[in-house]
Amino acid sequence: MAAQSIILKVLSFGSQLVLAWLLAPRDFGIAGLGLTLAAFADLLQRSGVRDVILARPKRIHFWLSGALLMNCAVGLAGGCLLACAAPWAAARFHNPELLPILLVLAASIPLNAAVTVLQAGLEARLRFGMIAGTGFAVALMQALMSVALATLGWGALALIAPIPFGHVLRLMVYGRAVQPSMSRVGIRRWPHLLNDSVVSLLGYACAALIWQGDYLILGYFQGAEQLGYYYFAFNLSLQFVLLLTGNLGSALFPALASLAQLPDRQLDAYLSATRVIAYFGVPLCLCQAALARPLYALLFAPKWANAIVLTQILCLGMSVRIVEWTSESLLKAQGRFRTFMWLTAAHGACFVALVPVTAQRGGARAVAIAVASLLVVFGPIRMAVTLRSVGGVRMVAQVLAVPLAGAATAAAVALAAVHWLPTSNRSQAMAALVLGVAAFGTVYGYVTRRSCPPEVSRLACRLLARGGRDAHEQLE
């Protein structure tokens, strides 16, 4: 899953780089607005059914058929709701281009509902190789389609049209692998699924507000162009988070759920994963923040210059979010769905109180500051509550203190090293970027050399040992 994640992020970054040249900021803004509106309709199929059945991995075959039928019915309702609301939304936001985007996304919601449950069946059986391979094939297909459609002049629709095709491909592969028995549709099991699913749904609703509401609010108050800069910067700042934790969540949740009867071992597994992510993830985010100016000068056209500061601000928030992300897996594996709901609801309430005001008065930069600040505040709180049984605040400090201190020091040195260097052409930008990365890596390695988590050393030994075995097998 880690290998697939790295390949996908390289592919995603490459396609975003090409699309940034082919499309205008307004196109990204319209696509982001459409995805935001669709996310709220998509909430219906994200009713927590996947979480509930994964929390019961030993009886996954008993719940799968009922969960599949239930999620498909709910996803169909969500798709119909979005299709009916599409004309009103296009008129309300004064964007006729929004209508076909919403209709395409409405068609993808029922497909995604079936894929979600079938993938849960594979995750419960720990068949991550199939998930990773299918994910790569889907991402490659979608990237090529987006670039081709953008070249043909499809505009914002080029970013959206490939989505349902990806769901169809996943549905074909997962359906053949899982082969759920539909002889008994399991409608009588729906009430049991709904007990925890409703609680999880409320948590996902708050999460959707946090992760999609800023697009909607900024687009309403400031228009498509500022939203385009913000959407582009947010996606770029999120790349390292998704690189290290996006697919890890798919593997970590079912793995932790399988250790439900061994709570001490379950907690040790979670802490090991979190320490590794903190050691590598925090510096990646802060390095991106420090070197955003030469990075943009090297890779993107001058029209994206307004997104540089937004990327830097959001990367600061992502440096905490990248570590906190995994706490959701432990909460769900322990069946603490209500705790997940209340933590997300508190974050969402502060989001609603702060972001609309900043969007109206300060535009995209103020929204970025507000969103990053909430991530920095609520990330440690969520981790502390998750780890309350082992001294939450103390344990959070142990996990975050050294990576944050080391990465912040390295980022300050790297920023000072490249601040006065010219980046008017790509050669200068490349030189500044290489110098900044070298300075950052040297300082971070020096500061953290004596406090490297033992999990990192064990992981390196495992990889080296496996590489040695593979080489030996090839020689034989």
Coordinates of C-alpha atoms in Angstrom, one line a residue:
M1 CA 0.0 0.0 0.0
A2 CA 2.9 2.4 0.7
A3 CA 4.4 1.6 -2.7
Q4 CA 1.1 2.2 -4.4
S5 CA 0.6 5.5 -2.5
I6 CA 4.0 6.8 -3.6
I7 CA 3.3 5.9 -7.2
L8 CA -0.2 7.4 -7.1
K9 CA 1.1 10.7 -5.6
V10 CA 3.8 10.9 -8.3
L11 CA 1.1 10.3 -10.9
S12 CA -1.3 12.7 -9.3
F13 CA 1.4 15.4 -9.0
G14 CA 2.4 14.9 -12.6
S15 CA -1.2 15.1 -13.9
Q16 CA -1.8 18.2 -11.8
L17 CA 1.3 19.8 -13.2
V18 CA 0.1 19.2 -16.8
L19 CA -3.5 20.3 -16.0
A20 CA -2.2 23.4 -14.4
W21 CA -0.8 24.4 -17.8
L22 CA -3.9 23.4 -19.7
L23 CA -6.6 24.8 -17.4
A24 CA -7.2 28.2 -15.8
P25 CA -7.6 28.8 -12.1
R26 CA -11.3 29.3 -12.7
D27 CA -11.7 25.7 -14.0
F28 CA -10.2 24.3 -10.8
G29 CA -12.5 26.5 -8.8
I30 CA -15.6 25.2 -10.6
A31 CA -14.5 21.6 -10.3
G32 CA -13.8 22.2 -6.6
L33 CA -17.2 23.7 -6.0
G34 CA -18.8 20.7 -7.8
L35 CA -16.9 18.2 -5.7
T36 CA -17.8 20.1 -2.5
L37 CA -21.6 20.0 -3.3
A38 CA -21.3 16.3 -4.3
A39 CA -19.5 15.5 -1.1
F40 CA -22.6 16.4 1.0
A41 CA -24.8 14.2 -1.2
D42 CA -22.2 11.4 -1.0
L43 CA -22.5 11.5 2.8
L44 CA -25.6 9.3 2.6
Q45 CA -23.6 6.4 1.3
R46 CA -20.8 7.1 3.7
S47 CA -23.2 6.2 6.5
G48 CA -20.6 4.3 8.4
V49 CA -21.5 0.9 7.0
R50 CA -17.9 0.2 6.0
D51 CA -16.7 1.1 9.5
V52 CA -19.3 -1.0 11.2
I53 CA -18.6 -4.2 9.2
L54 CA -14.8 -3.7 9.4
A55 CA -15.1 -3.5 13.2
R56 CA -16.5 -7.0 13.0
P57 CA -13.9 -8.7 10.8
K58 CA -14.5 -12.3 12.0
R59 CA -18.1 -12.2 10.7
I60 CA -17.7 -10.1 7.6
H61 CA -19.4 -12.7 5.5
F62 CA -22.5 -12.5 7.6
W63 CA -22.9 -8.7 7.2
L64 CA -21.6 -8.1 3.7
S65 CA -24.7 -8.8 1.6
G66 CA -27.0 -6.7 3.8
A67 CA -24.5 -3.9 3.9
L68 CA -24.0 -3.9 0.1
L69 CA -27.7 -3.7 -0.6
M70 CA -28.2 -1.1 2.1
N71 CA -25.4 1.1 0.9
C72 CA -26.4 0.9 -2.7
A73 CA -30.0 2.0 -1.8
V74 CA -28.7 4.9 0.2
G75 CA -26.2 5.8 -2.6
L76 CA -28.9 5.8 -5.2
A77 CA -31.0 8.2 -3.0
G78 CA -28.0 10.5 -2.7
G79 CA -27.3 10.5 -6.4
C80 CA -31.0 11.3 -7.2
L81 CA -30.9 14.1 -4.6
L82 CA -27.8 15.7 -6.2
A83 CA -29.2 15.3 -9.7
C84 CA -32.4 17.1 -8.7
A85 CA -30.5 19.9 -6.9
A86 CA -28.0 20.4 -9.8
P87 CA -30.0 23.0 -11.8
W88 CA -30.7 25.0 -8.7
A89 CA -27.0 25.0 -7.6
A90 CA -25.8 26.0 -11.1
A91 CA -28.2 29.0 -11.0
R92 CA -27.5 29.9 -7.4
F93 CA -23.7 30.1 -8.0
H94 CA -24.1 31.7 -11.4
N95 CA -22.1 28.9 -13.2
P96 CA -23.9 27.1 -16.0
E97 CA -20.7 24.9 -16.3
L98 CA -21.6 23.5 -12.8
L99 CA -24.7 21.6 -14.1
P100 CA -22.9 18.9 -16.2
I101 CA -20.3 18.5 -13.5
L102 CA -22.9 17.8 -10.8
L103 CA -24.8 15.4 -13.1
V104 CA -21.7 13.3 -13.7
L105 CA -20.9 13.3 -9.9
A106 CA -24.5 12.3 -9.2
A107 CA -24.1 9.2 -11.5
S108 CA -20.9 8.2 -9.7
I109 CA -22.4 8.2 -6.1
P110 CA -24.3 4.9 -6.4
L111 CA -21.3 3.3 -8.0
N112 CA -19.1 4.5 -5.2
A113 CA -21.6 3.1 -2.7
A114 CA -21.1 -0.4 -4.0
V115 CA -17.4 0.0 -4.3
T116 CA -17.1 1.1 -0.6
V117 CA -18.7 -2.1 0.8
L118 CA -16.8 -4.4 -1.6
Q119 CA -13.5 -2.8 -0.7
A120 CA -14.3 -3.3 2.9
G121 CA -14.7 -7.0 2.2
L122 CA -11.2 -7.1 0.7
E123 CA -9.8 -5.0 3.6
A124 CA -11.2 -7.3 6.2
R125 CA -9.4 -10.2 4.4
L126 CA -6.2 -8.0 4.3
R127 CA -6.0 -8.3 0.5
F128 CA -4.2 -5.0 0.1
G129 CA -2.3 -6.1 -3.0
M130 CA -5.5 -6.3 -5.0
I131 CA -6.6 -2.9 -3.7
A132 CA -3.3 -1.3 -4.4
G133 CA -3.1 -2.7 -8.0
T134 CA -6.6 -1.7 -8.8
G135 CA -6.1 1.8 -7.3
F136 CA -3.0 2.3 -9.6
A137 CA -4.9 1.2 -12.7
V138 CA -7.8 3.6 -11.8
A139 CA -5.5 6.5 -11.1
L140 CA -3.6 6.0 -14.3
M141 CA -6.8 5.8 -16.4
Q142 CA -8.3 8.9 -14.7
A143 CA -5.1 11.0 -15.1
L144 CA -4.8 10.1 -18.8
M145 CA -8.5 10.9 -19.4
S146 CA -8.3 14.2 -17.6
V147 CA -5.3 15.3 -19.6
A148 CA -6.9 14.2 -22.9
L149 CA -10.2 15.9 -22.1
A150 CA -8.4 19.1 -21.0
T151 CA -6.5 19.1 -24.3
L152 CA -9.8 18.8 -26.2
G153 CA -11.1 21.9 -24.4
W154 CA -13.5 20.3 -21.8
G155 CA -12.5 22.8 -19.1
A156 CA -13.5 22.0 -15.6
L157 CA -15.4 18.9 -16.8
A158 CA -12.1 17.3 -17.7
L159 CA -11.3 17.0 -14.0
I160 CA -14.6 15.3 -13.2
A161 CA -15.6 13.2 -16.1
P162 CA -13.2 10.3 -15.4
I163 CA -14.5 9.7 -11.9
P164 CA -17.4 7.3 -12.7
F165 CA -15.2 5.3 -15.1
G166 CA -12.9 4.6 -12.2
H167 CA -15.7 3.4 -10.0
V168 CA -16.9 1.1 -12.7
L169 CA -13.4 -0.5 -13.0
R170 CA -13.2 -0.9 -9.3
L171 CA -16.7 -2.4 -9.1
M172 CA -15.8 -5.0 -11.8
V173 CA -12.5 -6.1 -10.1
Y174 CA -13.8 -6.0 -6.5
G175 CA -17.1 -7.8 -7.3
R176 CA -15.2 -10.7 -9.0
A177 CA -12.8 -11.0 -6.0
V178 CA -15.3 -10.7 -3.2
Q179 CA -18.3 -12.5 -4.8
P180 CA -20.9 -11.5 -2.1
S181 CA -23.7 -14.0 -1.7
M182 CA -27.0 -12.3 -2.6
S183 CA -29.1 -15.3 -1.9
R184 CA -30.0 -13.7 1.4
V185 CA -30.1 -10.0 1.0
G186 CA -29.9 -9.5 4.8
I187 CA -32.5 -6.7 5.1
R188 CA -33.3 -8.0 8.6
R189 CA -29.7 -7.0 9.6
W190 CA -30.2 -3.4 8.6
P191 CA -31.3 -2.2 12.0
H192 CA -28.2 -3.7 13.6
L193 CA -26.0 -1.9 11.0
L194 CA -27.9 1.4 11.5
N195 CA -27.2 1.6 15.3
D196 CA -23.6 2.5 14.9
S197 CA -23.9 3.7 11.3
V198 CA -26.1 6.7 12.3
V199 CA -23.5 7.8 14.8
S200 CA -20.7 7.4 12.3
L201 CA -22.8 9.3 9.7
L202 CA -23.0 12.3 12.0
G203 CA -19.2 12.2 12.4
Y204 CA -18.7 12.0 8.6
A205 CA -21.1 14.9 8.1
C206 CA -19.0 17.1 10.4
A207 CA -15.9 15.9 8.6
A208 CA -17.3 16.7 5.2
L209 CA -18.1 20.2 6.5
I210 CA -14.5 20.6 7.7
W211 CA -12.9 19.3 4.5
Q212 CA -15.4 20.6 1.9
G213 CA -17.1 23.6 3.5
D214 CA -14.2 26.0 2.9
Y215 CA -14.5 25.5 -0.8
L216 CA -18.3 26.2 -0.7
I217 CA -18.0 29.2 1.6
L218 CA -15.0 30.8 -0.3
G219 CA -16.7 30.2 -3.6
Y220 CA -19.9 31.9 -2.4
F221 CA -18.2 35.0 -1.0
Q222 CA -15.2 35.5 -3.3
G223 CA -16.0 33.8 -6.6
A224 CA -14.5 31.0 -8.7
E225 CA -11.1 32.6 -9.3
Q226 CA -10.0 32.9 -5.6
L227 CA -11.5 29.5 -5.0
G228 CA -9.4 28.1 -7.8
Y229 CA -6.2 29.4 -6.2
Y230 CA -7.3 28.0 -2.8
Y231 CA -8.4 24.7 -4.2
F232 CA -5.1 24.3 -6.1
A233 CA -3.0 25.2 -3.0
F234 CA -5.0 22.9 -0.8
N235 CA -4.6 19.9 -3.1
L236 CA -0.9 20.5 -3.3
S237 CA -0.5 20.8 0.5
L238 CA -2.4 17.6 0.9
Q239 CA -0.2 15.5 -1.3
F240 CA 2.2 14.4 1.4
V241 CA -0.7 13.7 3.8
L242 CA -2.3 11.4 1.3
L243 CA 1.1 9.9 0.4
L244 CA 1.8 8.6 3.9
T245 CA -1.6 8.2 5.4
G246 CA -4.2 7.9 2.6
N247 CA -3.7 4.2 2.0
L248 CA -2.4 3.6 5.4
G249 CA -5.8 4.2 6.8
S250 CA -7.2 1.4 4.6
A251 CA -4.6 -1.0 6.0
L252 CA -4.4 0.3 9.6
F253 CA -8.1 0.2 10.5
P254 CA -8.8 -3.5 9.6
A255 CA -5.4 -4.5 11.1
L256 CA -6.2 -2.8 14.4
A257 CA -9.7 -4.2 14.3
S258 CA -8.2 -7.7 14.1
L259 CA -6.4 -7.0 17.3
A260 CA -9.5 -6.0 19.2
Q261 CA -9.1 -8.8 21.7
L262 CA -5.5 -7.8 22.4
P263 CA -5.8 -4.1 23.4
D264 CA -2.1 -3.7 24.5
R265 CA -0.8 -5.1 21.2
Q266 CA -3.4 -3.0 19.3
L267 CA -2.2 0.2 21.1
D268 CA 1.5 -0.7 20.4
A269 CA 0.7 -1.2 16.7
Y270 CA -1.0 2.2 16.5
L271 CA 1.8 4.0 18.3
S272 CA 4.4 2.4 16.1
A273 CA 2.7 3.5 12.9
T274 CA 2.1 7.0 14.4
R275 CA 5.8 7.5 15.3
V276 CA 7.0 6.5 11.9
I277 CA 4.5 8.9 10.2
A278 CA 5.5 11.7 12.5
Y279 CA 9.2 11.1 11.8
F280 CA 8.8 11.3 8.0
G281 CA 5.6 13.2 7.5
V282 CA 6.1 16.3 9.6
P283 CA 9.4 17.3 7.9
L284 CA 7.9 16.6 4.4
C285 CA 5.1 19.1 5.1
L286 CA 7.3 21.8 6.6
C287 CA 9.9 21.4 3.9
Q288 CA 7.2 22.0 1.3
A289 CA 6.1 25.1 3.2
A290 CA 9.6 26.5 3.3
L291 CA 10.4 25.8 -0.4
A292 CA 7.0 26.6 -1.9
R293 CA 8.4 29.7 -3.8
P294 CA 11.1 27.9 -5.8
L295 CA 8.8 24.9 -6.2
Y296 CA 6.1 27.0 -7.9
A297 CA 8.7 28.9 -10.0
L298 CA 10.1 25.6 -11.3
L299 CA 6.9 23.7 -12.0
F300 CA 4.0 26.1 -12.6
A301 CA 3.1 29.0 -14.7
P302 CA 3.3 32.6 -13.3
K303 CA -0.5 32.7 -13.2
W304 CA -0.4 30.5 -10.0
A305 CA 1.8 32.9 -8.0
N306 CA -1.1 33.9 -5.8
A307 CA -1.3 30.3 -4.5
I308 CA 2.2 30.2 -3.1
V309 CA 1.4 31.8 0.3
L310 CA -1.8 29.7 0.5
T311 CA 0.3 26.6 0.1
Q312 CA 2.7 27.6 2.8
I313 CA 0.0 28.4 5.3
L314 CA -1.9 25.2 4.6
C315 CA 1.3 23.0 4.8
L316 CA 1.8 24.2 8.4
G317 CA -1.6 22.8 9.3
M318 CA -1.0 19.6 7.4
S319 CA 2.2 19.0 9.4
V320 CA 0.0 18.2 12.4
R321 CA -2.9 16.7 10.5
I322 CA -0.5 14.1 8.9
V323 CA 0.2 12.6 12.3
E324 CA -3.3 12.9 13.8
W325 CA -5.0 11.3 10.7
T326 CA -4.4 7.8 12.0
S327 CA -6.2 8.3 15.4
E328 CA -9.5 7.9 13.5
S329 CA -8.5 4.3 12.7
L330 CA -7.9 3.4 16.3
L331 CA -11.1 5.0 17.5
K332 CA -13.1 3.0 15.0
A333 CA -11.2 -0.2 15.6
Q334 CA -12.1 0.1 19.3
G335 CA -15.8 0.8 18.4
R336 CA -15.6 4.4 19.8
F337 CA -17.9 5.8 17.1
R338 CA -19.5 8.3 19.5
T339 CA -16.1 9.7 20.5
F340 CA -15.2 10.1 16.9
M341 CA -18.5 11.9 16.3
W342 CA -18.1 14.4 19.2
L343 CA -14.5 15.2 18.4
T344 CA -15.4 15.9 14.8
A345 CA -18.5 17.9 15.8
A346 CA -16.4 20.2 18.1
H347 CA -14.0 20.8 15.2
G348 CA -16.9 21.5 12.8
A349 CA -18.6 23.9 15.2
C350 CA -15.4 26.0 15.4
F351 CA -15.1 25.8 11.7
V352 CA -18.6 27.2 11.2
A353 CA -17.9 30.0 13.6
L354 CA -14.6 31.1 12.1
V355 CA -14.4 30.3 8.4
P356 CA -17.4 32.2 7.0
V357 CA -16.3 35.4 8.7
T358 CA -12.7 35.1 7.4
A359 CA -13.9 34.3 3.9
Q360 CA -16.1 37.3 3.8
R361 CA -13.6 39.8 5.2
G362 CA -10.2 38.4 4.2
G363 CA -10.6 36.1 1.2
A364 CA -8.6 33.0 0.4
R365 CA -5.6 33.9 2.6
A366 CA -7.7 34.4 5.7
V367 CA -9.5 31.2 5.1
A368 CA -6.2 29.3 4.8
I369 CA -5.0 30.8 8.1
A370 CA -8.3 29.8 9.8
V371 CA -8.3 26.2 8.4
A372 CA -4.6 25.7 9.3
S373 CA -5.1 27.0 12.8
L374 CA -8.0 24.7 13.5
L375 CA -5.9 21.7 12.3
V376 CA -3.0 22.7 14.6
V377 CA -5.4 23.1 17.6
F378 CA -7.7 20.1 17.1
G379 CA -5.1 17.6 15.9
P380 CA -3.3 17.2 19.3
I381 CA -6.7 17.3 21.1
R382 CA -8.0 14.4 19.0
M383 CA -4.8 12.4 19.6
A384 CA -4.9 13.1 23.3
V385 CA -8.5 11.9 23.6
T386 CA -7.7 8.8 21.6
L387 CA -4.8 7.9 23.8
R388 CA -6.3 8.9 27.1
S389 CA -5.8 5.4 28.6
V390 CA -2.0 5.8 28.4
G391 CA -1.7 9.5 29.4
G392 CA -3.0 11.3 26.3
V393 CA -1.2 14.7 26.6
R394 CA 2.1 13.1 27.6
M395 CA 2.0 10.5 24.9
V396 CA 1.1 13.2 22.2
A397 CA 4.1 15.3 23.4
Q398 CA 6.4 12.2 23.0
V399 CA 5.2 11.6 19.5
L400 CA 5.2 15.1 18.2
A401 CA 7.8 17.1 20.1
V402 CA 11.0 15.9 18.4
P403 CA 9.7 15.8 14.8
L404 CA 8.0 19.2 15.1
A405 CA 11.0 20.9 16.7
G406 CA 13.5 19.3 14.3
A407 CA 11.4 20.1 11.2
A408 CA 10.6 23.6 12.3
T409 CA 14.4 24.3 12.8
A410 CA 15.2 22.8 9.5
A411 CA 12.4 24.7 7.7
A412 CA 13.7 28.0 9.2
V413 CA 17.2 27.3 7.9
A414 CA 16.0 26.2 4.5
L415 CA 13.8 29.3 4.1
A416 CA 16.6 31.6 5.1
A417 CA 18.9 29.8 2.6
V418 CA 16.7 30.3 -0.4
H419 CA 14.9 33.6 0.6
W420 CA 17.3 35.9 -1.2
L421 CA 18.0 33.6 -4.2
P422 CA 16.5 34.6 -7.5
T423 CA 13.9 32.3 -9.1
S424 CA 13.0 34.2 -12.3
N425 CA 13.8 31.2 -14.5
R426 CA 13.7 27.5 -14.1
S427 CA 17.5 27.0 -13.7
Q428 CA 17.6 29.5 -10.8
A429 CA 14.5 27.8 -9.3
M430 CA 16.0 24.4 -9.5
A431 CA 19.3 25.6 -7.9
A432 CA 17.3 27.2 -5.0
L433 CA 15.2 24.1 -4.6
V434 CA 18.2 21.8 -4.4
L435 CA 20.0 24.0 -2.0
G436 CA 16.9 24.3 0.2
V437 CA 16.3 20.5 0.3
A438 CA 20.0 19.9 1.1
A439 CA 19.9 22.4 3.9
F440 CA 16.6 21.1 5.3
G441 CA 17.8 17.4 5.2
T442 CA 21.1 18.2 6.8
V443 CA 19.6 20.2 9.7
Y444 CA 16.7 17.8 10.3
G445 CA 19.0 14.7 10.3
Y446 CA 21.4 16.5 12.7
V447 CA 18.7 17.6 15.2
T448 CA 16.9 14.2 15.3
R449 CA 19.9 11.9 14.9
R450 CA 19.8 10.8 18.6
S451 CA 16.0 10.5 18.9
C452 CA 15.1 8.4 15.9
P453 CA 12.2 6.2 16.8
P454 CA 13.1 2.5 17.1
E455 CA 10.2 1.7 14.7
V456 CA 12.1 3.5 12.0
S457 CA 15.2 1.4 12.5
R458 CA 13.1 -1.8 12.6
L459 CA 11.3 -0.8 9.4
A460 CA 14.6 -0.1 7.6
C461 CA 15.9 -3.5 8.7
R462 CA 12.8 -5.2 7.5
L463 CA 13.0 -3.5 4.1
L464 CA 16.7 -4.3 3.8
A465 CA 16.2 -7.9 4.8
R466 CA 13.4 -8.4 2.3
G467 CA 15.5 -6.7 -0.4
G468 CA 18.3 -9.1 0.5
R469 CA 16.0 -12.2 0.3
D470 CA 14.6 -11.0 -3.1
A471 CA 18.1 -10.5 -4.5
H472 CA 19.1 -14.0 -3.2
E473 CA 16.0 -15.6 -4.8
Q474 CA 16.8 -13.8 -8.1
L475 CA 20.4 -15.1 -8.1
E476 CA 19.2 -18.7 -7.4

